[in-house]
CSV table of C-alpha atoms in Angstrom, one decimal:
chain,number,residue,atom,x,y,z
A,1,MET,CA,-62.1,-93.3,-8.5
A,2,LEU,CA,-59.3,-94.6,-6.2
A,3,SER,CA,-59.0,-98.7,-7.1
A,4,ARG,CA,-59.0,-101.0,-3.3
A,5,PRO,CA,-55.8,-102.5,-2.6
A,6,LEU,CA,-55.4,-105.9,-3.3
A,7,GLU,CA,-55.4,-108.1,-0.2
A,8,PRO,CA,-52.8,-111.1,0.1
A,9,LYS,CA,-54.3,-114.0,-1.5
A,10,GLU,CA,-54.9,-111.9,-4.4
A,11,LYS,CA,-51.6,-110.8,-4.6
A,12,LEU,CA,-50.5,-115.0,-4.0
A,13,SER,CA,-51.7,-115.1,-7.4
A,14,ILE,CA,-51.2,-112.1,-8.9
A,15,GLN,CA,-47.3,-113.9,-8.7
A,16,ARG,CA,-49.0,-117.4,-8.8
A,17,LYS,CA,-49.1,-116.5,-12.5
A,18,SER,CA,-46.5,-114.3,-13.7
A,19,ARG,CA,-44.3,-117.1,-12.8
A,20,LYS,CA,-46.4,-119.0,-14.0
A,21,GLU,CA,-46.0,-117.7,-17.5
A,22,GLN,CA,-42.4,-117.1,-17.0
A,23,LEU,CA,-41.9,-120.6,-16.8
A,24,LEU,CA,-43.9,-121.5,-19.8
A,25,GLY,CA,-41.9,-119.1,-22.0
A,26,HIS,CA,-38.9,-120.0,-21.1
A,27,ILE,CA,-39.8,-123.3,-22.0
A,28,ARG,CA,-41.1,-122.4,-25.6
A,29,LEU,CA,-37.7,-120.2,-25.7
A,30,TYR,CA,-35.4,-122.9,-25.1
A,31,TYR,CA,-37.6,-126.5,-26.0
A,32,GLN,CA,-34.9,-128.1,-27.9
A,33,LEU,CA,-32.4,-128.1,-24.5
A,34,TYR,CA,-35.2,-129.8,-22.6
A,35,LEU,CA,-36.1,-132.8,-25.0
A,36,MET,CA,-32.1,-132.4,-25.2
A,37,VAL,CA,-32.6,-133.6,-21.2
A,38,LEU,CA,-36.2,-135.6,-20.3
A,39,PRO,CA,-34.7,-138.8,-21.5
A,40,ALA,CA,-32.4,-138.5,-19.0
A,41,PHE,CA,-35.0,-136.9,-16.6
A,42,ILE,CA,-37.2,-140.7,-17.5
A,43,ILE,CA,-34.8,-142.7,-16.5
A,44,ILE,CA,-34.0,-140.7,-13.2
A,45,LEU,CA,-37.2,-141.1,-12.8
A,46,LEU,CA,-37.6,-144.6,-14.0
A,47,PHE,CA,-34.9,-146.4,-12.0
A,48,ASN,CA,-34.1,-143.5,-8.4
A,49,TYR,CA,-37.2,-143.0,-7.3
A,50,VAL,CA,-40.3,-145.3,-9.0
A,51,PRO,CA,-38.1,-147.6,-6.4
A,52,MET,CA,-38.6,-145.9,-2.8
A,53,TYR,CA,-42.6,-147.4,-3.9
A,54,GLY,CA,-40.6,-150.3,-2.3
A,55,LEU,CA,-38.9,-149.0,0.2
A,56,GLN,CA,-41.7,-149.7,2.9
A,57,LEU,CA,-40.5,-153.2,2.6
A,58,ALA,CA,-37.8,-152.0,5.7
A,59,PHE,CA,-41.6,-151.3,7.4
A,60,ARG,CA,-43.3,-154.6,6.3
A,61,GLU,CA,-43.3,-158.7,6.2
A,62,PHE,CA,-43.0,-159.7,2.9
A,63,ASP,CA,-45.5,-161.8,1.5
A,64,PRO,CA,-45.2,-162.6,-1.9
A,65,THR,CA,-49.1,-163.8,-2.4
A,66,ARG,CA,-50.1,-160.2,-0.9
A,67,GLY,CA,-47.9,-158.0,-3.0
A,68,ILE,CA,-45.9,-155.1,-1.2
A,69,THR,CA,-47.9,-153.3,0.4
A,70,GLY,CA,-49.8,-156.6,1.5
A,71,GLY,CA,-47.5,-158.5,4.2
A,72,GLU,CA,-47.8,-157.3,7.9
A,73,PHE,CA,-46.3,-154.5,9.8
A,74,VAL,CA,-43.4,-154.6,11.7
A,75,GLY,CA,-42.9,-151.1,12.3
A,76,LEU,CA,-37.9,-150.6,13.6
A,77,ASP,CA,-38.6,-154.9,14.0
A,78,TYR,CA,-35.3,-155.0,11.3
A,79,PHE,CA,-33.9,-151.8,11.9
A,80,ARG,CA,-33.0,-153.0,15.9
A,81,ARG,CA,-32.3,-157.2,13.9
A,82,PHE,CA,-29.9,-155.6,12.3
A,83,MET,CA,-28.5,-153.8,14.8
A,84,GLU,CA,-28.3,-156.4,17.5
A,85,SER,CA,-26.8,-159.0,15.1
A,86,HIS,CA,-23.6,-160.2,15.9
A,87,GLN,CA,-22.1,-158.9,12.2
A,88,PHE,CA,-23.6,-154.8,13.2
A,89,TRP,CA,-20.3,-153.8,13.9
A,90,THR,CA,-18.0,-156.2,11.5
A,91,LEU,CA,-19.9,-155.0,8.5
A,92,MET,CA,-20.0,-151.1,9.6
A,93,ARG,CA,-16.2,-150.7,10.6
A,94,ASN,CA,-15.0,-153.5,7.0
A,95,THR,CA,-17.0,-150.5,4.8
A,96,PHE,CA,-15.8,-147.1,6.6
A,97,LEU,CA,-12.5,-148.7,6.5
A,98,ILE,CA,-12.1,-149.5,2.6
A,99,SER,CA,-14.9,-145.7,2.0
A,100,PHE,CA,-12.1,-143.9,4.2
A,101,TYR,CA,-9.2,-145.5,3.1
A,102,SER,CA,-10.4,-144.6,-0.3
A,103,LEU,CA,-11.5,-141.8,0.8
A,104,ILE,CA,-7.9,-141.0,1.5
A,105,VAL,CA,-5.7,-141.9,-1.1
A,106,GLY,CA,-8.0,-142.2,-4.2
A,107,PHE,CA,-9.1,-138.6,-3.2
A,108,PRO,CA,-5.9,-136.5,-3.3
A,109,ILE,CA,-4.1,-138.2,-6.7
A,110,PRO,CA,-6.7,-136.9,-9.4
A,111,ILE,CA,-6.3,-133.7,-7.9
A,112,PHE,CA,-2.5,-133.5,-9.0
A,113,ILE,CA,-2.5,-135.9,-11.9
A,114,ALA,CA,-5.0,-132.6,-13.1
A,115,LEU,CA,-1.8,-130.1,-11.9
A,116,MET,CA,0.6,-132.4,-13.8
A,117,PHE,CA,-1.4,-132.7,-16.4
A,118,ASN,CA,-1.6,-128.6,-16.5
A,119,GLN,CA,2.4,-127.4,-16.7
A,120,ILE,CA,2.3,-129.9,-19.9
A,121,ARG,CA,2.9,-126.9,-22.9
A,122,HIS,CA,3.2,-129.6,-25.9
A,123,ALA,CA,-0.7,-130.2,-26.7
A,124,ARG,CA,0.2,-132.8,-28.5
A,125,ARG,CA,1.5,-135.0,-25.8
A,126,LYS,CA,-0.1,-133.4,-23.2
A,127,ARG,CA,-3.6,-135.1,-25.9
A,128,MET,CA,-1.8,-138.6,-25.3
A,129,ILE,CA,-0.4,-138.3,-22.8
A,130,GLN,CA,-4.0,-137.9,-20.8
A,131,THR,CA,-5.4,-140.2,-23.0
A,132,VAL,CA,-3.3,-143.3,-21.3
A,133,ALA,CA,-4.7,-141.6,-18.1
A,134,TYR,CA,-8.5,-142.1,-19.3
A,135,MET,CA,-7.6,-145.1,-20.7
A,136,PRO,CA,-8.5,-147.6,-17.6
A,137,HIS,CA,-11.1,-145.8,-16.4
A,138,PHE,CA,-13.2,-148.4,-19.7
A,139,ILE,CA,-12.3,-151.9,-18.6
A,140,SER,CA,-15.8,-153.9,-17.1
A,141,VAL,CA,-14.5,-154.1,-13.1
A,142,ILE,CA,-14.9,-158.5,-14.3
A,143,VAL,CA,-11.5,-157.9,-16.4
A,144,VAL,CA,-9.8,-155.8,-13.8
A,145,VAL,CA,-10.7,-158.2,-10.9
A,146,GLY,CA,-9.2,-160.7,-14.1
A,147,MET,CA,-6.0,-159.0,-14.3
A,148,ILE,CA,-6.0,-158.7,-10.2
A,149,LEU,CA,-5.9,-162.4,-10.2
A,150,ILE,CA,-4.0,-162.9,-12.3
A,151,PHE,CA,-0.7,-161.2,-11.5
A,152,LEU,CA,-0.9,-161.9,-7.3
A,153,SER,CA,-2.0,-165.4,-8.1
A,154,PRO,CA,1.3,-166.8,-5.9
A,155,SER,CA,1.2,-169.7,-8.2
A,156,THR,CA,0.6,-168.4,-11.8
A,157,GLY,CA,0.6,-165.0,-11.4
A,158,ILE,CA,3.5,-162.2,-12.2
A,159,ILE,CA,4.3,-161.2,-9.3
A,160,GLY,CA,4.5,-164.4,-7.5
A,161,HIS,CA,7.5,-165.6,-10.4
A,162,LEU,CA,9.3,-161.9,-9.4
A,163,PHE,CA,8.9,-163.6,-5.8
A,164,SER,CA,10.3,-166.7,-6.6
A,165,TRP,CA,13.2,-165.4,-8.9
A,166,VAL,CA,14.4,-163.8,-6.1
A,167,GLY,CA,14.2,-166.2,-4.5
A,168,LEU,CA,11.5,-165.2,-1.8
A,169,GLU,CA,8.5,-167.2,-1.1
A,170,PRO,CA,6.1,-166.3,-3.4
A,171,VAL,CA,2.5,-164.6,-1.3
A,172,ASN,CA,-0.9,-165.0,-2.2
A,173,PHE,CA,-2.1,-161.5,-1.4
A,174,LEU,CA,-5.8,-162.1,-1.8
A,175,GLY,CA,-5.8,-165.0,1.1
A,176,LYS,CA,-4.7,-162.8,2.9
A,177,PRO,CA,-6.6,-160.6,5.0
A,178,GLU,CA,-3.7,-157.6,5.8
A,179,TYR,CA,-3.4,-156.6,1.7
A,180,PHE,CA,-7.1,-156.4,0.8
A,181,ARG,CA,-8.2,-152.9,1.5
A,182,SER,CA,-5.1,-151.6,0.2
A,183,ILE,CA,-5.3,-153.5,-3.5
A,184,TYR,CA,-8.5,-152.8,-3.7
A,185,VAL,CA,-8.0,-149.2,-3.3
A,186,LEU,CA,-4.9,-148.6,-5.0
A,187,SER,CA,-6.2,-150.6,-8.0
A,188,ASP,CA,-9.2,-148.5,-8.2
A,189,VAL,CA,-6.9,-145.7,-8.0
A,190,TRP,CA,-5.0,-147.1,-11.1
A,191,GLN,CA,-8.4,-147.9,-12.7
A,192,HIS,CA,-9.5,-143.8,-11.6
A,193,ALA,CA,-7.5,-141.4,-11.0
A,194,GLY,CA,-6.5,-140.0,-14.7
A,195,TRP,CA,-10.9,-140.6,-15.3
A,196,ASN,CA,-11.3,-138.3,-12.1
A,197,SER,CA,-9.1,-135.7,-12.6
A,198,ILE,CA,-11.8,-134.3,-15.7
A,199,ILE,CA,-13.3,-132.4,-13.5
A,200,PHE,CA,-10.4,-130.6,-12.2
A,201,VAL,CA,-8.2,-129.9,-15.9
A,202,ALA,CA,-11.7,-128.6,-15.9
A,203,ALA,CA,-11.3,-126.2,-13.5
A,204,LEU,CA,-7.7,-125.5,-14.4
A,205,ALA,CA,-8.8,-124.6,-18.0
A,206,GLY,CA,-10.6,-121.8,-16.3
A,207,VAL,CA,-7.3,-120.0,-14.9
A,208,ASN,CA,-6.5,-116.2,-16.3
A,209,PRO,CA,-4.0,-116.6,-18.4
A,210,GLN,CA,-2.0,-113.4,-17.8
A,211,LEU,CA,-2.5,-114.9,-13.8
A,212,TYR,CA,0.5,-117.0,-15.0
A,213,GLU,CA,2.3,-114.5,-17.1
A,214,ALA,CA,2.4,-111.6,-14.5
A,215,ALA,CA,3.6,-115.2,-11.8
A,216,LYS,CA,6.4,-115.1,-14.1
A,217,VAL,CA,7.8,-111.2,-14.3
A,218,ASP,CA,7.7,-111.3,-10.6
A,219,GLY,CA,9.8,-114.7,-11.0
A,220,ALA,CA,7.7,-117.1,-9.6
A,221,SER,CA,8.5,-120.5,-11.1
A,222,ARG,CA,6.2,-123.2,-11.9
A,223,LEU,CA,5.7,-124.2,-7.7
A,224,GLN,CA,4.7,-121.5,-6.7
A,225,GLN,CA,2.2,-120.9,-9.5
A,226,ILE,CA,1.2,-123.9,-8.3
A,227,ILE,CA,0.9,-122.8,-4.8
A,228,HIS,CA,-0.9,-120.0,-5.0
A,229,ILE,CA,-2.8,-120.1,-8.1
A,230,ASP,CA,-3.4,-123.1,-9.3
A,231,ILE,CA,-4.7,-124.4,-6.1
A,232,PRO,CA,-6.5,-122.0,-4.9
A,233,HIS,CA,-9.0,-122.0,-8.1
A,234,LEU,CA,-8.8,-126.0,-7.5
A,235,VAL,CA,-10.8,-125.0,-3.5
A,236,PRO,CA,-14.1,-124.2,-4.5
A,237,THR,CA,-14.5,-127.4,-7.2
A,238,ILE,CA,-12.5,-129.7,-4.5
A,239,ILE,CA,-14.8,-128.5,-1.5
A,240,ILE,CA,-17.6,-129.3,-3.5
A,241,LEU,CA,-16.5,-133.0,-4.8
A,242,LEU,CA,-15.4,-133.8,-1.0
A,243,ILE,CA,-18.8,-132.8,0.3
A,244,LEU,CA,-20.9,-135.8,-3.0
A,245,ASN,CA,-17.7,-138.0,-1.9
A,246,ALA,CA,-18.4,-138.0,2.0
A,247,GLY,CA,-22.9,-138.3,1.4
A,248,SER,CA,-21.4,-141.9,-0.5
A,249,LEU,CA,-18.7,-143.2,2.6
A,250,LEU,CA,-20.8,-145.8,3.1
A,251,GLY,CA,-21.3,-146.9,-0.5
A,252,VAL,CA,-18.1,-148.8,-1.5
A,253,GLY,CA,-19.9,-150.8,-4.6
A,254,PHE,CA,-21.2,-153.8,-5.2
A,255,GLU,CA,-19.3,-155.3,-7.9
A,256,LYS,CA,-15.4,-155.4,-7.8
A,257,ILE,CA,-16.0,-156.1,-3.4
A,258,PHE,CA,-17.7,-158.9,-4.3
A,259,LEU,CA,-16.1,-160.8,-6.8
A,260,MET,CA,-12.7,-160.2,-5.6
A,261,GLN,CA,-14.2,-162.1,-2.0
A,262,ASN,CA,-13.2,-165.6,-0.9
A,263,SER,CA,-13.1,-167.1,2.2
A,264,MET,CA,-10.2,-166.1,3.7
A,265,ASN,CA,-10.5,-162.8,3.5
A,266,LEU,CA,-14.1,-162.4,4.3
A,267,PRO,CA,-13.6,-160.7,7.6
A,268,VAL,CA,-11.8,-157.8,6.3
A,269,SER,CA,-13.8,-157.9,3.4
A,270,GLU,CA,-17.6,-158.4,4.2
A,271,VAL,CA,-19.1,-154.8,3.8
A,272,LEU,CA,-22.8,-154.1,3.3
A,273,GLU,CA,-23.6,-154.2,-0.2
A,274,THR,CA,-22.0,-158.1,-0.7
A,275,TYR,CA,-24.1,-158.6,3.5
A,276,VAL,CA,-27.2,-157.7,1.6
A,277,TYR,CA,-27.5,-158.9,-1.5
A,278,LYS,CA,-26.0,-162.3,0.5
A,279,ILE,CA,-29.9,-162.0,3.0
A,280,GLY,CA,-31.9,-160.5,0.5
A,281,ILE,CA,-31.2,-162.0,-2.7
A,282,LEU,CA,-29.5,-165.8,-1.8
A,283,SER,CA,-31.5,-165.9,1.5
A,284,ASN,CA,-34.8,-164.9,0.5
A,285,GLN,CA,-34.7,-162.4,3.5
A,286,ILE,CA,-36.2,-159.1,1.8
A,287,SER,CA,-37.1,-157.1,4.2
A,288,TYR,CA,-34.4,-157.6,6.3
A,289,SER,CA,-32.2,-156.9,2.6
A,290,THR,CA,-34.2,-153.6,2.0
A,291,ALA,CA,-33.9,-152.4,6.1
A,292,ILE,CA,-30.6,-152.6,6.0
A,293,GLY,CA,-30.1,-151.0,2.8
A,294,LEU,CA,-32.2,-148.2,3.5
A,295,PHE,CA,-29.7,-147.8,6.9
A,296,ASN,CA,-27.4,-147.7,4.8
A,297,THR,CA,-29.0,-144.8,2.5
A,298,MET,CA,-29.7,-142.5,6.2
A,299,ILE,CA,-26.8,-142.8,7.1
A,300,ASN,CA,-24.8,-141.6,4.6
A,301,PHE,CA,-27.4,-138.6,3.8
A,302,ILE,CA,-26.6,-137.8,7.3
A,303,ILE,CA,-23.1,-137.8,7.2
A,304,LEU,CA,-23.7,-135.7,3.6
A,305,ILE,CA,-25.5,-132.9,5.9
A,306,VAL,CA,-23.1,-133.2,8.5
A,307,VAL,CA,-20.5,-132.5,5.8
A,308,ASN,CA,-22.1,-130.1,3.8
A,309,ARG,CA,-23.0,-127.7,7.3
A,310,ILE,CA,-19.3,-128.2,8.3
A,311,ALA,CA,-17.8,-126.7,4.4
A,312,LYS,CA,-20.9,-123.8,4.3
A,313,LYS,CA,-19.5,-122.7,7.4
A,314,THR,CA,-15.9,-123.1,6.8
A,315,SER,CA,-16.0,-121.9,3.3
A,316,GLU,CA,-18.1,-119.9,1.2
A,317,THR,CA,-18.5,-123.0,-0.8
A,318,SER,CA,-21.6,-124.8,-0.4
A,319,LEU,CA,-24.1,-127.9,-2.3
A,320,TRP,CA,-26.8,-125.6,-0.6
């Protein structure tokens, strides 16, 4: 007796059941690994996804007595108010310039450091240099800013004393807007460049040693080995990290900028994050600050999609 052909719905049901059984079997087989990942998953869920419930404040008039969902719905009024404000273009320009400066200066340096580490053959010396390069990453932002303030103080700082020693007038670097971006970016590079090179060092560790041996046999110098072996192996990692960095182009950060701010450098140091804090927390304009934060996130998301699309069309490497 011939069996009847399965209906499309029945085929779909069988496929779903098979996938479910495969998933459950995979979880049973590797349940220890899933238990290890569970705390990180819970933290991400609680601190990254659950707070998204409050994004509706960007579209409502916040009323503490009526809760998050009880305020009057105002639509895009807060977004329109922000884009029409006199500070909009100043905030966008300051945020973009600092972020772009950080990307242009800070992104290539870890690659260069990783290439230099890869050329050190003495294992003990290599570990020592890597440790020294990684250590600044673990210094607190508050401590780093305190060091900057001490070094650059025109009256008591080391730089001020050096200027006086050579007969020059000490300069208040943090009080001059034209120096703020360079101080911020270069101090950030000093603190994080070594740590950010770890992923590139790991990528270089996967290079087949036979390629170096073949290059030496052909008479290639170290520079030629870097150009023709190391850099091509780093390209996929460079593209992925560049996409991720571009996706946070307007995400300068809050702590360091805020700690370095003063009344004299405010015209170039006021960025979206510090403005959100002052408007939301200090001025108690919760809905308005939520709208600005959401606007910043959406711009970053759009940049991420565009850069990923460009990377996908120009190379074989992309996030999706």
